[in-house]
Amino acid sequence: MKRVAILLSGGGSNMMALAQSMTGDHPARPCLVLSNDPKAGGLVRARALGIETAAIDHRAYPDRPAFEAAVQARLQHSSPDIIALAGFMRILTAGFTGAWAGRMINIHPSLLPKYRGLHTHARAIDAGDAQAGCSVHEVTAELDDGPILGQARVPVLPGDTADDLAARVLVQEHRLYPAVLRRFAAGDRTRLDLPPVVGID
Ligand code: GAR
């Protein structure tokens, strides 16, 4: 059985989708939910599921490597096989990504390679894109740039605000991320492109 540590900074809806998927014959189980924000709602939700949690406040450390060393030490305590970033909003150094190369995945709310970084939904709307979506990828030293493991698409509808589009994409994140994690934990790194759900919009 693979052990999965989930890193987050916010409400943790993707963490919930991942954690709740890891039951039965799933090849992995959650071993830790860790946040850089002690007030992250995702920590409360993880505890309610009975998952061990940890908060390592990045503001308590002088620089990124010092913060990451503390995260690394806490991770080692839980011995994860896989790290799943789920709305973890800290940029990671090459030292950290290198230590977890091939074992760390992330969900990003755009159809990569489009719109790395922030404000992905507003950028898709401003560009006049007909489609938006989300991607799960392996984490490498370059931001939002590792091999893509899966994508899901939604239409951009006339009059959409960034919040409208974010909500539509988030529904697909909750389908895509558990499906990709399950395959990844079983050693399958082939790409998964989810078919659009008819009638979801
Ligand atoms: C999700 O939309 C995720 O794709 C995004 O943050 C949100 C977290 O929501 N991640 C990034 O933007 C990473 N660059 P959640 O806390 O409800 O899962």
mmCIF file of C-alpha atoms and ligand atoms in Angstrom:
data_model
loop_
_atom_site.group_PDB
_atom_site.id
_atom_site.type_symbol
_atom_site.label_atom_id
_atom_site.label_comp_id
_atom_site.label_asym_id
_atom_site.label_seq_id
_atom_site.Cartn_x
_atom_site.Cartn_y
_atom_site.Cartn_z
ATOM 1 C CA MET A 1 0.000 0.000 0.000
ATOM 2 C CA LYS A 2 1.420 3.389 -1.027
ATOM 3 C CA ARG A 3 1.410 6.249 1.473
ATOM 4 C CA VAL A 4 0.319 9.685 0.230
ATOM 5 C CA ALA A 5 1.072 13.038 1.863
ATOM 6 C CA ILE A 6 -1.164 15.867 0.673
ATOM 7 C CA LEU A 7 0.122 19.458 0.849
ATOM 8 C CA LEU A 8 -2.342 22.359 0.779
ATOM 9 C CA SER A 9 -2.751 26.022 1.650
ATOM 10 C CA GLY A 10 -6.513 26.544 1.556
ATOM 11 C CA GLY A 11 -9.912 24.962 1.878
ATOM 12 C CA GLY A 12 -8.824 21.559 0.730
ATOM 13 C CA SER A 13 -11.636 20.487 -1.575
ATOM 14 C CA ASN A 14 -9.128 18.607 -3.738
ATOM 15 C CA MET A 15 -7.601 17.035 -0.626
ATOM 16 C CA MET A 16 -11.109 15.819 0.315
ATOM 17 C CA ALA A 17 -11.645 14.338 -3.135
ATOM 18 C CA LEU A 18 -8.273 12.567 -2.963
ATOM 19 C CA ALA A 19 -8.623 11.355 0.615
ATOM 20 C CA GLN A 20 -12.154 10.045 0.110
ATOM 21 C CA SER A 21 -11.082 8.165 -3.014
ATOM 22 C CA MET A 22 -8.374 6.209 -1.159
ATOM 23 C CA THR A 23 -10.487 3.338 0.153
ATOM 24 C CA GLY A 24 -11.203 -0.264 -0.766
ATOM 25 C CA ASP A 25 -8.906 -1.655 -3.454
ATOM 26 C CA HIS A 26 -7.223 1.713 -4.069
ATOM 27 C CA PRO A 27 -3.447 1.170 -4.010
ATOM 28 C CA ALA A 28 -2.807 4.128 -1.657
ATOM 29 C CA ARG A 29 -3.896 5.685 1.616
ATOM 30 C CA PRO A 30 -3.417 9.202 2.985
ATOM 31 C CA CYS A 31 -0.708 9.368 5.669
ATOM 32 C CA LEU A 32 -0.496 13.126 6.284
ATOM 33 C CA VAL A 33 -2.070 16.456 5.320
ATOM 34 C CA LEU A 34 0.414 19.290 5.701
ATOM 35 C CA SER A 35 -0.179 23.018 5.280
ATOM 36 C CA ASN A 36 2.050 26.080 5.258
ATOM 37 C CA ASP A 37 -0.933 27.974 6.725
ATOM 38 C CA PRO A 38 -1.938 26.907 10.245
ATOM 39 C CA LYS A 39 -5.396 28.414 9.592
ATOM 40 C CA ALA A 40 -6.050 26.459 6.380
ATOM 41 C CA GLY A 41 -9.560 25.024 6.354
ATOM 42 C CA GLY A 42 -8.158 21.885 4.769
ATOM 43 C CA LEU A 43 -6.441 20.954 8.048
ATOM 44 C CA VAL A 44 -9.770 20.953 9.903
ATOM 45 C CA ARG A 45 -11.400 18.891 7.168
ATOM 46 C CA ALA A 46 -8.508 16.391 7.175
ATOM 47 C CA ARG A 47 -8.709 15.944 10.941
ATOM 48 C CA ALA A 48 -12.449 15.312 10.616
ATOM 49 C CA LEU A 49 -11.569 12.432 8.274
ATOM 50 C CA GLY A 50 -9.139 11.090 10.867
ATOM 51 C CA ILE A 51 -6.018 11.962 8.879
ATOM 52 C CA GLU A 52 -2.876 13.114 10.670
ATOM 53 C CA THR A 53 -2.147 16.795 10.023
ATOM 54 C CA ALA A 54 0.771 19.184 10.378
ATOM 55 C CA ALA A 55 1.133 22.946 9.995
ATOM 56 C CA ILE A 56 4.495 24.455 9.115
ATOM 57 C CA ASP A 57 4.084 28.205 8.863
ATOM 58 C CA HIS A 58 6.418 29.503 6.147
ATOM 59 C CA ARG A 59 6.446 32.926 7.834
ATOM 60 C CA ALA A 60 8.389 31.438 10.748
ATOM 61 C CA TYR A 61 11.406 30.666 8.534
ATOM 62 C CA PRO A 62 14.027 33.086 7.186
ATOM 63 C CA ASP A 63 13.994 31.739 3.634
ATOM 64 C CA ARG A 64 12.550 29.106 1.328
ATOM 65 C CA PRO A 65 15.251 26.445 1.937
ATOM 66 C CA ALA A 66 14.791 26.713 5.717
ATOM 67 C CA PHE A 67 11.015 26.328 5.352
ATOM 68 C CA GLU A 68 11.445 23.386 3.006
ATOM 69 C CA ALA A 69 13.905 21.684 5.371
ATOM 70 C CA ALA A 70 11.225 21.781 8.068
ATOM 71 C CA VAL A 71 8.617 20.417 5.656
ATOM 72 C CA GLN A 72 11.032 17.692 4.576
ATOM 73 C CA ALA A 73 11.720 16.651 8.166
ATOM 74 C CA ARG A 74 7.993 16.419 8.904
ATOM 75 C CA LEU A 75 7.358 14.467 5.731
ATOM 76 C CA GLN A 76 10.106 11.996 6.559
ATOM 77 C CA HIS A 77 8.387 11.359 9.880
ATOM 78 C CA SER A 78 5.313 10.100 7.954
ATOM 79 C CA SER A 79 7.312 8.207 5.279
ATOM 80 C CA PRO A 80 5.172 9.032 2.247
ATOM 81 C CA ASP A 81 5.773 7.330 -1.090
ATOM 82 C CA ILE A 82 3.911 10.059 -2.991
ATOM 83 C CA ILE A 83 3.415 13.788 -2.418
ATOM 84 C CA ALA A 84 0.198 15.266 -3.842
ATOM 85 C CA LEU A 85 0.091 19.069 -3.983
ATOM 86 C CA ALA A 86 -3.546 20.184 -3.701
ATOM 87 C CA GLY A 87 -3.734 23.959 -3.739
ATOM 88 C CA PHE A 88 -0.303 24.303 -2.116
ATOM 89 C CA MET A 89 0.546 27.918 -2.888
ATOM 90 C CA ARG A 90 4.291 28.011 -2.159
ATOM 91 C CA ILE A 91 6.833 27.884 -4.956
ATOM 92 C CA LEU A 92 9.221 24.984 -4.356
ATOM 93 C CA THR A 93 12.981 25.117 -4.902
ATOM 94 C CA ALA A 94 14.853 22.745 -7.193
ATOM 95 C CA GLY A 95 16.305 21.116 -4.069
ATOM 96 C CA PHE A 96 12.853 20.105 -2.857
ATOM 97 C CA THR A 97 11.420 19.103 -6.231
ATOM 98 C CA GLY A 98 14.605 17.117 -6.953
ATOM 99 C CA ALA A 99 14.285 15.208 -3.682
ATOM 100 C CA TRP A 100 10.792 14.054 -4.724
ATOM 101 C CA ALA A 101 11.382 13.697 -8.464
ATOM 102 C CA GLY A 102 8.976 11.188 -9.991
ATOM 103 C CA ARG A 103 7.040 10.970 -6.721
ATOM 104 C CA MET A 104 5.339 14.389 -6.515
ATOM 105 C CA ILE A 105 2.245 15.483 -8.457
ATOM 106 C CA ASN A 106 0.224 18.699 -8.613
ATOM 107 C CA ILE A 107 -3.143 19.891 -9.876
ATOM 108 C CA HIS A 108 -3.197 23.179 -11.746
ATOM 109 C CA PRO A 109 -6.368 24.991 -12.851
ATOM 110 C CA SER A 110 -5.554 25.443 -16.542
ATOM 111 C CA LEU A 111 -4.963 23.399 -19.651
ATOM 112 C CA LEU A 112 -1.181 23.350 -19.384
ATOM 113 C CA PRO A 113 1.061 24.443 -21.018
ATOM 114 C CA LYS A 114 -1.299 27.429 -21.100
ATOM 115 C CA TYR A 115 -1.407 29.737 -18.079
ATOM 116 C CA ARG A 116 1.216 28.590 -15.638
ATOM 117 C CA GLY A 117 1.156 30.501 -12.367
ATOM 118 C CA LEU A 118 -1.779 32.503 -11.017
ATOM 119 C CA HIS A 119 -5.097 33.977 -12.273
ATOM 120 C CA THR A 120 -5.545 31.176 -14.779
ATOM 121 C CA HIS A 121 -9.310 31.605 -15.224
ATOM 122 C CA ALA A 122 -9.208 35.357 -15.830
ATOM 123 C CA ARG A 123 -6.403 34.820 -18.333
ATOM 124 C CA ALA A 124 -8.402 32.174 -20.226
ATOM 125 C CA ILE A 125 -11.439 34.475 -20.383
ATOM 126 C CA ASP A 126 -9.359 37.497 -21.426
ATOM 127 C CA ALA A 127 -7.758 35.440 -24.210
ATOM 128 C CA GLY A 128 -11.197 34.498 -25.557
ATOM 129 C CA ASP A 129 -10.523 30.775 -25.115
ATOM 130 C CA ALA A 130 -13.475 28.496 -25.931
ATOM 131 C CA GLN A 131 -12.277 25.892 -23.431
ATOM 132 C CA ALA A 132 -10.609 25.864 -20.043
ATOM 133 C CA GLY A 133 -9.832 23.082 -17.623
ATOM 134 C CA CYS A 134 -7.335 21.544 -15.272
ATOM 135 C CA SER A 135 -4.166 19.496 -15.482
ATOM 136 C CA VAL A 136 -2.416 17.047 -13.184
ATOM 137 C CA HIS A 137 1.321 16.924 -13.757
ATOM 138 C CA GLU A 138 4.511 15.640 -12.224
ATOM 139 C CA VAL A 139 6.314 18.368 -10.315
ATOM 140 C CA THR A 140 9.710 19.420 -11.636
ATOM 141 C CA ALA A 141 11.960 22.390 -10.883
ATOM 142 C CA GLU A 142 10.122 24.647 -13.372
ATOM 143 C CA LEU A 143 6.757 26.008 -12.163
ATOM 144 C CA ASP A 144 3.737 24.062 -13.517
ATOM 145 C CA ASP A 145 5.939 22.471 -16.166
ATOM 146 C CA GLY A 146 6.368 18.733 -15.470
ATOM 147 C CA PRO A 147 5.031 15.870 -17.606
ATOM 148 C CA ILE A 148 1.243 16.058 -17.889
ATOM 149 C CA LEU A 149 -0.530 13.033 -16.393
ATOM 150 C CA GLY A 150 -4.081 14.074 -17.208
ATOM 151 C CA GLN A 151 -6.446 16.858 -18.186
ATOM 152 C CA ALA A 152 -10.159 17.627 -18.021
ATOM 153 C CA ARG A 153 -11.900 20.310 -20.077
ATOM 154 C CA VAL A 154 -14.917 22.565 -19.658
ATOM 155 C CA PRO A 155 -16.455 25.125 -21.999
ATOM 156 C CA VAL A 156 -15.958 28.830 -21.343
ATOM 157 C CA LEU A 157 -19.491 30.228 -21.558
ATOM 158 C CA PRO A 158 -20.543 33.712 -22.685
ATOM 159 C CA GLY A 159 -20.577 36.123 -19.736
ATOM 160 C CA ASP A 160 -18.465 33.850 -17.504
ATOM 161 C CA THR A 161 -16.642 35.588 -14.670
ATOM 162 C CA ALA A 162 -13.381 34.114 -13.380
ATOM 163 C CA ASP A 163 -15.331 32.786 -10.388
ATOM 164 C CA ASP A 164 -17.931 31.114 -12.627
ATOM 165 C CA LEU A 165 -15.203 29.416 -14.583
ATOM 166 C CA ALA A 166 -13.234 28.460 -11.453
ATOM 167 C CA ALA A 167 -16.314 26.733 -10.024
ATOM 168 C CA ARG A 168 -16.905 24.808 -13.261
ATOM 169 C CA VAL A 169 -13.255 23.750 -13.438
ATOM 170 C CA LEU A 170 -13.164 22.759 -9.744
ATOM 171 C CA VAL A 171 -15.879 20.141 -10.336
ATOM 172 C CA GLN A 172 -13.574 18.595 -12.938
ATOM 173 C CA GLU A 173 -10.542 18.836 -10.615
ATOM 174 C CA HIS A 174 -12.409 16.618 -8.186
ATOM 175 C CA ARG A 175 -12.954 14.019 -10.949
ATOM 176 C CA LEU A 176 -9.501 14.230 -12.496
ATOM 177 C CA TYR A 177 -7.158 14.305 -9.507
ATOM 178 C CA PRO A 178 -8.429 11.108 -7.793
ATOM 179 C CA ALA A 179 -8.442 9.284 -11.145
ATOM 180 C CA VAL A 180 -4.846 10.292 -11.890
ATOM 181 C CA LEU A 181 -3.610 9.611 -8.350
ATOM 182 C CA ARG A 182 -5.037 6.107 -8.469
ATOM 183 C CA ARG A 183 -3.182 5.363 -11.710
ATOM 184 C CA PHE A 184 0.011 7.051 -10.500
ATOM 185 C CA ALA A 185 -0.003 5.038 -7.259
ATOM 186 C CA ALA A 186 -0.336 1.869 -9.352
ATOM 187 C CA GLY A 187 2.725 2.908 -11.382
ATOM 188 C CA ASP A 188 0.773 4.021 -14.480
ATOM 189 C CA ARG A 189 2.096 7.315 -15.821
ATOM 190 C CA THR A 190 0.247 7.264 -19.127
ATOM 191 C CA ARG A 191 -1.836 10.332 -19.769
ATOM 192 C CA LEU A 192 -5.537 10.401 -18.836
ATOM 193 C CA ASP A 193 -7.806 12.800 -20.703
ATOM 194 C CA LEU A 194 -11.260 12.726 -19.146
ATOM 195 C CA PRO A 195 -14.191 12.906 -21.510
ATOM 196 C CA PRO A 196 -16.447 15.904 -20.837
ATOM 197 C CA VAL A 197 -19.516 15.107 -18.755
ATOM 198 C CA VAL A 198 -22.662 15.649 -20.816
ATOM 199 C CA GLY A 199 -25.129 17.967 -19.120
ATOM 200 C CA ILE A 200 -22.764 19.176 -16.393
ATOM 201 C CA ASP A 201 -23.088 22.789 -17.438
HETATM 202 C C1 GAR B 1 -7.584 24.496 -6.883
HETATM 203 O O1 GAR B 1 -8.366 25.096 -7.884
HETATM 204 C C2 GAR B 1 -6.217 24.149 -7.435
HETATM 205 O O2 GAR B 1 -6.236 23.744 -8.774
HETATM 206 C C3 GAR B 1 -5.499 25.454 -7.289
HETATM 207 O O3 GAR B 1 -5.905 25.944 -6.036
HETATM 208 C C4 GAR B 1 -7.248 25.484 -5.776
HETATM 209 C C5 GAR B 1 -7.271 24.847 -4.406
HETATM 210 O O4 GAR B 1 -8.582 24.558 -4.028
HETATM 211 N N1 GAR B 1 -4.091 25.287 -7.340
HETATM 212 C C6 GAR B 1 -3.252 26.199 -7.823
HETATM 213 O O5 GAR B 1 -3.624 27.272 -8.251
HETATM 214 C C7 GAR B 1 -1.798 25.796 -7.782
HETATM 215 N N2 GAR B 1 -1.014 26.684 -8.555
HETATM 216 P P1 GAR B 1 -8.879 23.517 -2.859
HETATM 217 O O6 GAR B 1 -8.086 23.989 -1.628
HETATM 218 O O7 GAR B 1 -10.361 23.635 -2.631
HETATM 219 O O8 GAR B 1 -8.462 22.166 -3.317
#
